mmCIF file of C-alpha atoms in Angstrom:
data_model
loop_
_atom_site.group_PDB
_atom_site.id
_atom_site.type_symbol
_atom_site.label_atom_id
_atom_site.label_comp_id
_atom_site.label_asym_id
_atom_site.label_seq_id
_atom_site.Cartn_x
_atom_site.Cartn_y
_atom_site.Cartn_z
ATOM 1 C CA MET A 1 16.049 -28.702 18.098
ATOM 2 C CA THR A 2 14.760 -31.929 18.718
ATOM 3 C CA MET A 3 12.595 -34.742 17.742
ATOM 4 C CA SER A 4 9.330 -33.572 20.096
ATOM 5 C CA ASP A 5 10.096 -30.133 18.170
ATOM 6 C CA LYS A 6 6.983 -29.555 16.073
ATOM 7 C CA ILE A 7 8.687 -27.275 12.691
ATOM 8 C CA ILE A 8 6.325 -25.119 10.841
ATOM 9 C CA ASN A 9 7.036 -23.861 7.377
ATOM 10 C CA ILE A 10 5.943 -20.750 6.886
ATOM 11 C CA SER A 11 6.204 -19.785 3.933
ATOM 12 C CA ASN A 12 4.541 -23.145 2.568
ATOM 13 C CA LEU A 13 2.066 -22.428 5.238
ATOM 14 C CA PHE A 14 1.000 -19.189 3.582
ATOM 15 C CA SER A 15 1.847 -19.321 -0.214
ATOM 16 C CA SER A 16 3.553 -15.867 0.807
ATOM 17 C CA TYR A 17 7.331 -15.111 0.215
ATOM 18 C CA SER A 18 5.218 -11.989 2.884
ATOM 19 C CA LEU A 19 4.093 -11.800 6.017
ATOM 20 C CA VAL A 20 2.538 -8.564 6.420
ATOM 21 C CA THR A 21 -0.760 -8.723 8.336
ATOM 22 C CA ARG A 22 -1.923 -9.050 11.942
ATOM 23 C CA GLN A 23 -4.087 -11.718 10.622
ATOM 24 C CA ALA A 24 -1.284 -14.219 9.479
ATOM 25 C CA ALA A 25 -0.219 -14.455 13.391
ATOM 26 C CA ARG A 26 -3.415 -14.451 14.129
ATOM 27 C CA ASP A 27 -3.602 -17.366 11.989
ATOM 28 C CA ILE A 28 -0.019 -19.166 13.615
ATOM 29 C CA CYS A 29 -1.006 -19.110 17.028
ATOM 30 C CA GLU A 30 -4.435 -20.898 16.228
ATOM 31 C CA LEU A 31 -2.587 -23.486 14.651
ATOM 32 C CA ILE A 32 0.190 -23.467 17.474
ATOM 33 C CA SER A 33 -2.326 -23.447 20.096
ATOM 34 C CA GLN A 34 -4.164 -26.536 18.849
ATOM 35 C CA MET A 35 -1.357 -28.884 18.171
ATOM 36 C CA PRO A 36 -0.885 -31.019 21.021
ATOM 37 C CA GLU A 37 3.636 -30.386 20.720
ATOM 38 C CA ASN A 38 5.388 -28.238 23.175
ATOM 39 C CA SER A 39 7.973 -26.981 21.509
ATOM 40 C CA ILE A 40 7.184 -24.870 17.788
ATOM 41 C CA ILE A 41 9.840 -24.463 15.713
ATOM 42 C CA LEU A 42 8.287 -22.051 12.788
ATOM 43 C CA ASP A 43 10.769 -21.895 10.145
ATOM 44 C CA MET A 44 10.939 -18.300 8.285
ATOM 45 C CA GLU A 45 13.297 -20.412 5.158
ATOM 46 C CA ARG A 46 12.303 -18.266 2.151
ATOM 47 C CA ILE A 47 10.502 -15.041 3.942
ATOM 48 C CA ALA A 48 11.734 -12.404 1.884
ATOM 49 C CA TYR A 49 9.226 -9.587 4.685
ATOM 50 C CA ALA A 50 7.429 -9.411 7.591
ATOM 51 C CA SER A 51 6.236 -6.602 9.126
ATOM 52 C CA ARG A 52 5.791 -4.391 12.091
ATOM 53 C CA SER A 53 2.494 -5.442 12.093
ATOM 54 C CA PHE A 54 3.283 -9.367 12.025
ATOM 55 C CA PHE A 55 5.645 -9.359 14.922
ATOM 56 C CA ASP A 56 3.803 -6.899 17.269
ATOM 57 C CA GLU A 57 1.141 -9.079 17.026
ATOM 58 C CA LEU A 58 2.802 -12.229 16.976
ATOM 59 C CA ASN A 59 4.501 -11.053 20.446
ATOM 60 C CA SER A 60 0.944 -10.813 21.730
ATOM 61 C CA TYR A 61 0.359 -14.190 21.873
ATOM 62 C CA GLU A 62 4.026 -14.724 24.312
ATOM 63 C CA ASN A 63 2.685 -14.860 28.135
ATOM 64 C CA THR A 64 -0.515 -17.279 26.302
ATOM 65 C CA PHE A 65 2.153 -19.184 25.286
ATOM 66 C CA ILE A 66 4.138 -19.045 28.169
ATOM 67 C CA LEU A 67 0.811 -19.667 29.793
ATOM 68 C CA SER A 68 -0.054 -23.038 28.294
ATOM 69 C CA GLY A 69 3.592 -24.515 28.567
ATOM 70 C CA LYS A 70 4.731 -24.443 25.029
ATOM 71 C CA ASN A 71 7.454 -22.834 23.188
ATOM 72 C CA VAL A 72 7.885 -20.743 19.745
ATOM 73 C CA GLU A 73 11.012 -20.474 18.495
ATOM 74 C CA LEU A 74 12.518 -18.972 15.110
ATOM 75 C CA ILE A 75 14.583 -19.910 12.695
ATOM 76 C CA ASN A 76 15.995 -19.853 9.396
ATOM 77 C CA VAL A 77 15.672 -15.198 10.199
ATOM 78 C CA ASN A 78 16.938 -13.037 7.400
ATOM 79 C CA HIS A 79 18.679 -10.305 8.310
ATOM 80 C CA ASN A 80 15.975 -7.929 7.700
ATOM 81 C CA ILE A 81 13.302 -9.451 9.360
ATOM 82 C CA ALA A 82 15.324 -9.940 12.542
ATOM 83 C CA SER A 83 16.341 -6.557 12.725
ATOM 84 C CA LEU A 84 12.626 -5.443 12.220
ATOM 85 C CA LEU A 85 11.669 -8.252 14.705
ATOM 86 C CA GLN A 86 14.556 -6.242 17.564
ATOM 87 C CA MET A 87 12.618 -2.798 16.634
ATOM 88 C CA VAL A 88 9.585 -4.490 18.503
ATOM 89 C CA LYS A 89 10.829 -5.841 20.775
ATOM 90 C CA GLU A 90 12.718 -2.796 21.773
ATOM 91 C CA LYS A 91 9.627 -0.595 21.494
ATOM 92 C CA VAL A 92 7.535 -3.681 23.615
ATOM 93 C CA ASN A 93 10.323 -3.414 25.958
ATOM 94 C CA THR A 94 10.119 0.586 26.709
ATOM 95 C CA THR A 95 7.713 3.316 27.191
ATOM 96 C CA HIS A 96 6.137 4.385 22.989
ATOM 97 C CA ASN A 97 8.575 7.299 23.373
ATOM 98 C CA VAL A 98 8.177 7.521 19.045
ATOM 99 C CA SER A 99 8.056 11.517 19.227
ATOM 100 C CA PHE A 100 6.450 13.193 16.493
ATOM 101 C CA GLU A 101 6.662 16.151 15.036
ATOM 102 C CA SER A 102 4.046 19.589 14.723
ATOM 103 C CA MET A 103 3.316 20.334 10.511
ATOM 104 C CA ALA A 104 3.729 23.959 11.130
ATOM 105 C CA LYS A 105 5.787 24.974 8.704
ATOM 106 C CA ALA A 106 4.071 23.312 6.197
ATOM 107 C CA SER A 107 2.436 25.373 3.262
ATOM 108 C CA THR A 108 -1.141 25.047 2.754
ATOM 109 C CA ILE A 109 -3.269 25.136 -0.826
ATOM 110 C CA SER A 110 -6.678 24.953 -1.760
ATOM 111 C CA LEU A 111 -6.571 22.616 -5.215
ATOM 112 C CA MET B 1 -13.547 -1.857 -24.198
ATOM 113 C CA ASN B 2 -13.997 -1.764 -20.393
ATOM 114 C CA LEU B 3 -11.505 -2.649 -17.112
ATOM 115 C CA SER B 4 -13.983 -4.048 -15.044
ATOM 116 C CA CYS B 5 -13.184 -7.901 -13.702
ATOM 117 C CA HIS B 6 -16.970 -8.580 -13.021
ATOM 118 C CA HIS B 7 -18.603 -6.356 -15.672
ATOM 119 C CA ASN B 8 -21.690 -7.414 -17.866
ATOM 120 C CA TYR B 9 -22.261 -4.974 -20.682
ATOM 121 C CA ARG B 10 -25.758 -3.617 -21.419
ATOM 122 C CA PHE B 11 -26.734 -1.310 -23.184
ATOM 123 C CA PHE B 12 -27.316 0.965 -22.113
ATOM 124 C CA PRO B 13 -29.412 3.914 -24.429
ATOM 125 C CA ILE B 14 -27.638 7.210 -23.100
ATOM 126 C CA ILE B 15 -24.429 8.271 -23.665
ATOM 127 C CA ILE B 16 -21.961 11.005 -22.334
ATOM 128 C CA ILE B 17 -18.616 12.069 -24.401
ATOM 129 C CA ILE B 18 -15.970 13.262 -21.586
ATOM 130 C CA MET B 19 -12.421 14.523 -22.326
ATOM 131 C CA ILE B 20 -9.586 13.545 -20.082
ATOM 132 C CA SER B 21 -6.693 14.542 -20.401
ATOM 133 C CA ILE B 22 -3.833 12.505 -18.699
ATOM 134 C CA GLN B 23 -0.863 14.987 -19.398
ATOM 135 C CA SER B 24 3.411 14.196 -18.371
ATOM 136 C CA GLN B 25 3.770 16.660 -15.844
ATOM 137 C CA GLN B 26 7.433 17.243 -14.110
ATOM 138 C CA ASP B 27 5.087 18.745 -10.757
ATOM 139 C CA THR B 28 3.463 16.279 -8.230
ATOM 140 C CA ILE B 29 0.817 19.606 -7.679
ATOM 141 C CA LEU B 30 0.333 19.943 -10.872
ATOM 142 C CA ARG B 31 -0.730 15.461 -11.296
ATOM 143 C CA ILE B 32 -2.865 16.493 -8.465
ATOM 144 C CA LYS B 33 -4.493 19.066 -9.395
ATOM 145 C CA GLU B 34 -5.304 17.460 -13.172
ATOM 146 C CA LEU B 35 -6.494 13.932 -11.027
ATOM 147 C CA LEU B 36 -9.032 15.618 -9.276
ATOM 148 C CA LYS B 37 -10.127 17.722 -12.405
ATOM 149 C CA ASN B 38 -10.467 14.376 -13.942
ATOM 150 C CA LEU B 39 -12.044 12.526 -10.631
ATOM 151 C CA ARG B 40 -14.435 15.380 -11.391
ATOM 152 C CA TYR B 41 -15.228 14.829 -14.226
ATOM 153 C CA LEU B 42 -16.108 10.875 -13.440
ATOM 154 C CA ASP B 43 -18.031 12.115 -10.452
ATOM 155 C CA SER B 44 -20.610 13.532 -12.606
ATOM 156 C CA LEU B 45 -21.063 10.460 -14.379
ATOM 157 C CA PRO B 46 -23.843 8.217 -14.229
ATOM 158 C CA VAL B 47 -23.507 4.494 -13.821
ATOM 159 C CA LYS B 48 -21.929 2.924 -17.208
ATOM 160 C CA SER B 49 -21.698 6.474 -18.917
ATOM 161 C CA SER B 50 -19.446 5.467 -22.326
ATOM 162 C CA ILE B 51 -16.432 8.352 -22.056
ATOM 163 C CA GLU B 52 -13.488 9.008 -24.070
ATOM 164 C CA ILE B 53 -10.115 9.738 -22.788
ATOM 165 C CA ASN B 54 -8.520 12.460 -24.588
ATOM 166 C CA LYS B 55 -5.036 12.265 -24.344
ATOM 167 C CA ILE B 56 -2.598 10.137 -21.959
ATOM 168 C CA GLU B 57 0.904 11.526 -22.975
ATOM 169 C CA SER B 58 2.443 9.603 -18.950
ATOM 170 C CA TYR B 59 1.406 6.504 -17.365
ATOM 171 C CA ASP B 60 2.125 7.560 -14.219
ATOM 172 C CA PRO B 61 0.763 5.766 -10.993
ATOM 173 C CA ILE B 62 -1.117 8.430 -9.103
ATOM 174 C CA SER B 63 -2.356 9.962 -12.463
ATOM 175 C CA ILE B 64 -3.403 6.442 -13.713
ATOM 176 C CA VAL B 65 -4.903 4.208 -10.558
ATOM 177 C CA PRO B 66 -7.587 6.386 -8.770
ATOM 178 C CA VAL B 67 -8.915 7.446 -12.919
ATOM 179 C CA VAL B 68 -8.860 3.877 -13.322
ATOM 180 C CA SER B 69 -10.271 2.789 -10.354
ATOM 181 C CA VAL B 70 -13.322 4.990 -10.581
ATOM 182 C CA ILE B 71 -14.271 3.329 -14.112
ATOM 183 C CA ASN B 72 -14.315 0.330 -12.914
ATOM 184 C CA GLN B 73 -16.474 0.649 -9.831
ATOM 185 C CA LYS B 74 -19.025 3.151 -12.263
ATOM 186 C CA GLU B 75 -18.575 0.168 -15.105
ATOM 187 C CA LEU B 76 -17.792 3.168 -17.447
ATOM 188 C CA THR B 77 -16.633 2.134 -21.117
ATOM 189 C CA TYR B 78 -14.061 3.867 -23.053
ATOM 190 C CA THR B 79 -12.232 4.787 -25.913
ATOM 191 C CA TYR B 80 -9.504 6.330 -26.864
ATOM 192 C CA GLN B 81 -8.915 9.147 -29.154
ATOM 193 C CA ASP B 82 -5.619 9.314 -29.494
ATOM 194 C CA LYS B 83 -4.843 5.733 -31.257
ATOM 195 C CA ASN B 84 -1.335 5.252 -29.940
ATOM 196 C CA ALA B 85 -2.113 5.323 -26.935
ATOM 197 C CA SER B 86 -2.120 1.884 -24.563
ATOM 198 C CA PRO B 87 -5.456 0.889 -22.868
ATOM 199 C CA LEU B 88 -5.150 0.692 -19.077
ATOM 200 C CA LYS B 89 -5.492 -2.445 -18.611
ATOM 201 C CA VAL B 90 -5.700 -4.556 -15.508
ATOM 202 C CA LYS B 91 -5.330 -7.005 -14.196
ATOM 203 C CA CYS B 92 -7.430 -8.746 -11.616
ATOM 204 C CA PHE B 93 -5.767 -10.385 -8.186
ATOM 205 C CA PRO B 94 -5.302 -13.916 -8.037
ATOM 206 C CA GLU B 95 -6.887 -14.468 -11.596
ATOM 207 C CA GLU B 96 -4.987 -12.630 -13.379
ATOM 208 C CA ILE B 97 -2.170 -13.250 -11.674
ATOM 209 C CA ASN B 98 -1.463 -16.463 -11.199
ATOM 210 C CA ASP B 99 0.893 -16.961 -14.671
ATOM 211 C CA LEU B 100 4.286 -14.567 -13.401
ATOM 212 C CA ASN B 101 5.566 -15.266 -16.224
ATOM 213 C CA SER B 102 2.555 -12.720 -18.179
ATOM 214 C CA LEU B 103 3.970 -10.506 -16.467
ATOM 215 C CA ARG B 104 7.479 -10.234 -16.087
ATOM 216 C CA LEU B 105 7.413 -9.548 -20.301
ATOM 217 C CA LEU B 106 6.143 -5.615 -19.297
ATOM 218 C CA LYS B 107 9.648 -3.611 -17.988
ATOM 219 C CA THR B 108 9.583 -0.799 -15.969
ATOM 220 C CA GLN B 109 6.208 -0.860 -15.064
ATOM 221 C CA ILE B 110 3.856 -3.942 -12.593
ATOM 222 C CA PRO B 111 -0.013 -2.884 -14.037
ATOM 223 C CA ILE B 112 -2.825 -1.866 -12.049
ATOM 224 C CA ILE B 113 -3.367 -4.454 -9.919
ATOM 225 C CA HIS B 114 -7.494 -5.093 -8.288
ATOM 226 C CA LEU B 115 -7.454 -6.903 -5.534
ATOM 227 C CA HIS B 116 -11.485 -7.495 -4.673
ATOM 228 C CA LEU B 117 -12.441 -8.359 -0.896
ATOM 229 C CA ALA B 118 -15.999 -8.190 -0.490
ATOM 230 C CA SER B 119 -17.690 -11.288 -0.387
ATOM 231 C CA ILE B 120 -14.555 -13.329 1.971
ATOM 232 C CA ASN B 121 -13.737 -13.937 4.552
ATOM 233 C CA ASN B 122 -10.788 -12.252 7.696
ATOM 234 C CA LYS B 123 -8.458 -15.558 6.493
ATOM 235 C CA GLU B 124 -9.111 -14.821 2.832
ATOM 236 C CA ILE B 125 -8.005 -11.609 3.330
ATOM 237 C CA SER B 126 -5.323 -11.855 4.690
ATOM 238 C CA GLN B 127 -3.916 -14.049 2.311
ATOM 239 C CA ARG B 128 -4.428 -12.512 -0.919
ATOM 240 C CA ILE B 129 -2.290 -9.557 0.908
ATOM 241 C CA ASN B 130 0.510 -11.484 2.139
ATOM 242 C CA ILE B 131 0.003 -13.455 -1.210
ATOM 243 C CA LEU B 132 0.336 -10.268 -2.968
ATOM 244 C CA HIS B 133 2.894 -8.258 -1.187
ATOM 245 C CA SER B 134 4.684 -11.617 -1.874
ATOM 246 C CA ILE B 135 4.287 -10.620 -5.632
ATOM 247 C CA PHE B 136 4.937 -7.112 -6.252
ATOM 248 C CA LEU B 137 8.243 -7.867 -4.500
ATOM 249 C CA ASP B 138 9.448 -10.053 -6.666
ATOM 250 C CA LEU B 139 8.407 -8.119 -9.580
ATOM 251 C CA LEU B 140 10.032 -4.997 -8.347
ATOM 252 C CA LYS B 141 13.374 -6.381 -7.821
ATOM 253 C CA ASN B 142 13.423 -8.884 -10.939
ATOM 254 C CA ASN B 143 11.590 -7.364 -13.645
ATOM 255 C CA VAL B 144 10.604 -3.173 -13.187
ATOM 256 C CA ILE B 145 13.351 -1.946 -11.526
ATOM 257 C CA THR B 146 15.939 -2.307 -13.810
ATOM 258 C CA ASP B 147 18.764 -0.691 -12.492
ATOM 259 C CA LYS B 148 20.001 -3.568 -9.792
ATOM 260 C CA HIS B 149 22.356 -0.779 -9.107
ATOM 261 C CA PHE B 150 18.865 0.973 -7.511
ATOM 262 C CA LEU B 151 17.700 -1.655 -6.016
ATOM 263 C CA LYS B 152 21.521 -2.598 -4.660
ATOM 264 C CA LEU B 153 20.905 1.265 -2.799
ATOM 265 C CA VAL B 154 17.424 1.353 -1.742
ATOM 266 C CA THR B 155 17.112 -2.591 -0.891
ATOM 267 C CA ASP B 156 14.359 -4.388 -1.231
ATOM 268 C CA ASN B 157 13.790 -4.175 2.113
ATOM 269 C CA THR B 158 12.933 -0.460 1.803
ATOM 270 C CA PHE B 159 10.595 -1.347 -0.472
ATOM 271 C CA GLY B 160 8.924 -4.315 1.139
ATOM 272 C CA PHE B 161 9.146 -1.573 4.657
ATOM 273 C CA ILE B 162 7.307 0.937 3.344
ATOM 274 C CA LEU B 163 4.637 -1.046 0.459
ATOM 275 C CA GLY B 164 3.969 -3.603 3.401
ATOM 276 C CA GLU B 165 2.978 -0.569 6.241
ATOM 277 C CA MET B 166 0.257 0.775 4.166
ATOM 278 C CA ILE B 167 -0.784 -2.306 3.349
ATOM 279 C CA ASP B 168 -1.026 -3.121 6.611
ATOM 280 C CA ASN B 169 -3.183 0.198 6.946
ATOM 281 C CA ILE B 170 -6.037 -1.230 4.787
ATOM 282 C CA GLU B 171 -6.243 -4.134 6.369
ATOM 283 C CA GLU B 172 -6.007 -2.782 9.441
ATOM 284 C CA HIS B 173 -8.525 -0.261 9.663
ATOM 285 C CA ALA B 174 -9.832 0.359 6.276
ATOM 286 C CA LYS B 175 -12.211 -2.388 5.102
ATOM 287 C CA ALA B 176 -12.160 -2.244 2.080
ATOM 288 C CA ARG B 177 -13.759 -3.475 -1.465
ATOM 289 C CA ASN B 178 -11.415 -2.623 -3.360
ATOM 290 C CA ILE B 179 -7.766 -2.270 -3.220
ATOM 291 C CA TYR B 180 -5.529 -1.067 -6.514
ATOM 292 C CA LEU B 181 -1.981 -1.472 -6.916
ATOM 293 C CA HIS B 182 0.388 -0.087 -9.798
ATOM 294 C CA ALA B 183 4.419 0.353 -9.371
ATOM 295 C CA GLN B 184 6.900 2.634 -12.527
ATOM 296 C CA TYR B 185 10.179 3.266 -13.111
ATOM 297 C CA GLN B 186 10.992 6.203 -14.556
ATOM 298 C CA VAL B 187 14.775 5.256 -16.055
ATOM 299 C CA GLN B 188 14.959 8.935 -17.192
ATOM 300 C CA ASN B 189 14.513 9.761 -13.471
ATOM 301 C CA ASN B 190 15.825 6.967 -11.747
ATOM 302 C CA SER B 191 13.067 6.957 -9.776
ATOM 303 C CA CYS B 192 10.960 4.583 -8.656
ATOM 304 C CA GLU B 193 6.712 5.610 -8.060
ATOM 305 C CA VAL B 194 4.292 3.214 -6.130
ATOM 306 C CA CYS B 195 0.742 4.320 -6.037
ATOM 307 C CA LEU B 196 -1.981 2.197 -3.144
ATOM 308 C CA LEU B 197 -5.942 3.507 -3.808
ATOM 309 C CA ASP B 198 -8.328 1.730 -1.437
ATOM 310 C CA ASP B 199 -12.155 2.397 -1.314
ATOM 311 C CA GLY B 200 -12.739 1.987 2.449
ATOM 312 C CA ASN B 201 -13.670 4.118 5.424
ATOM 313 C CA GLY B 202 -10.763 6.538 4.718
ATOM 314 C CA LEU B 203 -8.507 8.409 7.461
ATOM 315 C CA LEU B 204 -11.636 10.104 8.808
ATOM 316 C CA GLY B 205 -14.199 7.317 8.491
ATOM 317 C CA SER B 206 -11.793 4.888 10.501
ATOM 318 C CA LEU B 207 -10.811 6.854 13.341
ATOM 319 C CA ARG B 208 -14.549 8.132 13.786
ATOM 320 C CA SER B 209 -15.574 3.510 13.978
ATOM 321 C CA ALA B 210 -12.493 3.526 16.371
ATOM 322 C CA GLY B 211 -14.607 6.826 18.379
ATOM 323 C CA ARG B 212 -12.653 9.730 17.757
ATOM 324 C CA GLU B 213 -13.658 12.526 17.658
ATOM 325 C CA ILE B 214 -12.872 14.075 14.795
ATOM 326 C CA GLN B 215 -14.144 16.901 12.886
ATOM 327 C CA ASP B 216 -13.013 16.723 8.985
ATOM 328 C CA SER B 217 -10.384 14.763 7.127
ATOM 329 C CA GLN B 218 -8.019 17.729 7.534
ATOM 330 C CA GLU B 219 -8.538 17.310 11.491
ATOM 331 C CA ALA B 220 -8.109 13.578 10.757
ATOM 332 C CA LEU B 221 -4.572 14.030 9.031
ATOM 333 C CA ARG B 222 -3.587 16.536 10.848
ATOM 334 C CA LYS B 223 -3.848 14.711 13.781
ATOM 335 C CA ILE B 224 -2.993 11.137 12.424
ATOM 336 C CA LEU B 225 0.156 12.633 11.462
ATOM 337 C CA GLU B 226 1.524 15.198 14.267
ATOM 338 C CA THR B 227 0.456 13.081 17.364
ATOM 339 C CA GLY B 228 -0.197 9.506 15.720
ATOM 340 C CA LEU B 229 -3.419 9.404 16.037
ATOM 341 C CA SER B 230 -4.652 6.161 15.534
ATOM 342 C CA ALA B 231 -7.321 3.748 15.043
ATOM 343 C CA LYS B 232 -5.505 0.987 17.258
ATOM 344 C CA THR B 233 -6.048 0.306 20.719
ATOM 345 C CA GLU B 234 -4.652 -2.124 23.517
ATOM 346 C CA SER B 235 -5.830 -3.140 26.810
ATOM 347 C CA GLY B 236 -8.540 -0.758 26.580
ATOM 348 C CA LYS B 237 -6.343 2.442 25.500
ATOM 349 C CA ILE B 238 -5.659 4.275 22.376
ATOM 350 C CA ILE B 239 -2.332 3.573 20.764
ATOM 351 C CA ARG B 240 -0.316 5.075 18.643
ATOM 352 C CA GLY B 241 -0.099 4.593 14.749
ATOM 353 C CA THR B 242 4.040 5.336 13.797
ATOM 354 C CA GLY B 243 2.898 3.640 10.185
ATOM 355 C CA ILE B 244 2.400 6.630 8.281
ATOM 356 C CA LYS B 245 5.200 8.357 9.786
ATOM 357 C CA ASN B 246 7.372 5.613 9.733
ATOM 358 C CA THR B 247 6.469 5.174 5.419
ATOM 359 C CA ARG B 248 7.103 9.402 4.973
ATOM 360 C CA LEU B 249 10.817 9.107 7.026
ATOM 361 C CA ALA B 250 12.115 6.432 4.999
ATOM 362 C CA ILE B 251 11.159 8.203 2.041
ATOM 363 C CA THR B 252 12.294 11.747 2.313
ATOM 364 C CA ASN B 253 14.531 11.802 3.805
ATOM 365 C CA GLN B 254 17.691 13.856 2.035
ATOM 366 C CA GLU B 255 19.544 9.912 1.623
ATOM 367 C CA ILE B 256 16.029 8.786 -0.723
ATOM 368 C CA ASN B 257 15.058 12.070 -1.222
ATOM 369 C CA GLY B 258 11.279 10.981 -2.670
ATOM 370 C CA GLU B 259 8.055 12.353 -1.890
ATOM 371 C CA PHE B 260 5.202 10.939 0.446
ATOM 372 C CA LEU B 261 1.143 11.752 -0.735
ATOM 373 C CA VAL B 262 -1.412 10.254 1.446
ATOM 374 C CA LEU B 263 -4.399 11.606 0.231
ATOM 375 C CA SER B 264 -8.230 10.409 1.845
ATOM 376 C CA GLY B 265 -11.878 12.796 1.828
ATOM 377 C CA ASP B 266 -11.256 16.402 0.791
ATOM 378 C CA ALA B 267 -7.665 16.330 2.406
ATOM 379 C CA ALA B 268 -4.067 15.200 1.318
ATOM 380 C CA PHE B 269 -0.541 16.023 2.551
ATOM 381 C CA LEU B 270 2.328 15.818 0.365
ATOM 382 C CA HIS B 271 6.001 15.807 2.200
ATOM 383 C CA SER B 272 8.341 15.905 -0.750
ATOM 384 C CA ALA B 273 12.288 15.648 0.154
ATOM 385 C CA ARG B 274 12.688 18.638 -2.169
ATOM 386 C CA LYS B 275 10.343 20.580 -1.501
ATOM 387 C CA GLY B 276 8.545 19.869 2.110
ATOM 388 C CA ALA B 277 5.264 19.776 3.351
ATOM 389 C CA THR B 278 2.037 20.957 1.510
ATOM 390 C CA PHE B 279 -1.296 20.121 3.284
ATOM 391 C CA ILE B 280 -3.910 19.829 -0.155
ATOM 392 C CA ASN B 281 -7.707 21.157 1.243
ATOM 393 C CA ILE B 282 -9.582 19.182 -1.694
ATOM 394 C CA LYS B 283 -12.601 21.426 -3.540
ATOM 395 C CA ASN B 284 -16.193 19.965 -4.388
ATOM 396 C CA TYR B 285 -14.857 16.426 -4.386
ATOM 397 C CA PHE B 286 -14.584 13.798 -1.403
ATOM 398 C CA TRP B 287 -12.809 10.757 -2.492
ATOM 399 C CA GLN B 288 -14.341 7.509 0.093
ATOM 400 C CA GLY B 289 -11.213 6.009 0.834
ATOM 401 C CA THR B 290 -7.427 6.738 0.929
ATOM 402 C CA ILE B 291 -4.928 6.489 -2.261
ATOM 403 C CA VAL B 292 -0.912 6.986 -1.005
ATOM 404 C CA MET B 293 1.327 8.022 -3.746
ATOM 405 C CA MET B 294 4.944 7.266 -3.169
ATOM 406 C CA ILE B 295 8.619 7.918 -4.957
ATOM 407 C CA LEU B 296 11.444 6.448 -4.465
ATOM 408 C CA ASN B 297 14.877 8.335 -5.762
ATOM 409 C CA LYS B 298 18.440 6.682 -6.251
ATOM 410 C CA PRO B 299 20.310 7.389 -2.999
ATOM 411 C CA LYS B 300 24.190 7.753 -3.381
ATOM 412 C CA SER B 301 24.868 4.812 -1.393
ATOM 413 C CA GLU B 302 23.563 2.165 0.037
ATOM 414 C CA PHE B 303 20.365 3.219 2.440
ATOM 415 C CA ASN B 304 20.054 1.705 5.085
ATOM 416 C CA LEU B 305 16.267 1.514 6.990
ATOM 417 C CA TYR B 306 16.760 1.659 10.330
ATOM 418 C CA ASP B 307 17.951 4.917 11.021
ATOM 419 C CA TYR B 308 14.978 7.262 9.733
ATOM 420 C CA VAL B 309 12.387 4.704 11.739
ATOM 421 C CA ARG B 310 11.569 3.125 14.423
#
């Protein structure tokens, strides 16, 4: 972290300890794009939970940041969020080989 | 007595007395059967009717929340025949949620929370949903689940995940005007039940809006469960959705031993870890939107969510 880094406290930005929505990621990326600084730090202190969709959306802007010369870093990420972030990145890096199961064994009733 | 956050009382000359009962049931199929009976009754009523609620033996979320949402939506007024029954109070978000301290007075349950989404833009919807999720998790952890060992074993990450996946689906696909959310911890069963519903497009409507050719609610549900069919596209390609799958896996494994229900349109799917999976064809009723119920039971050892979700 240097003096020229711009730090955004995410919990304060949204007045929330949760980041569930894709729109939240879009709002952050819009804010980043408007900043003159090239090095942005997203401080996740007090963020207790973040969803897959949020990180999936945030990741989708990675190339945009690279092309615009911006470096975006996350800090103070708790263990649970770090695990989820890893899961999202692994899905991005592999083909979508999530398996689904047949429901043939499920019974059917009418109510 | 009414439940609406925006109710304006008007004298309505026709009063219809309908008896609604909500009985204490262990079996989820029986609870759904009773719920559908009550919803059919309510569906037949004109707007602003008066109803009489005969008996409420149990306030479990799946039995209560859809009934409350329809009462609200149709601006029905109601009385209780059983004077000992507690009123079905609804807290409007965010207007009535700011004072968390008053909510903390309730142990073992989060009151029914109503989030009204019409007439607000996407950013505001997103803001409210994030805060709602945050508050809901806070109340679950610090108030509702009085067995702290339960929470330690299930982990608040699990609750955050399943709630986040389902709420995210509403925000992304439903185009709902209203969301209702309610949770209750059953001390005697060591289980926590959460019910979340919306009045949006429903699974069928969301898929059709995205151009998927789906015949009916039953097909929509099956394809979502069996193939991950989703309304999502990326770079022009249909991508598979994993929210419902992962939520179901997180709940219905042999550790959590829970139950997962999704009801949309005239179809429902119930997966119980103990009893298996059941598709339900609903006769003579159509829920516009989606209802989700999640029951989590206390596991024997600490649960790792990432053993099950991908």
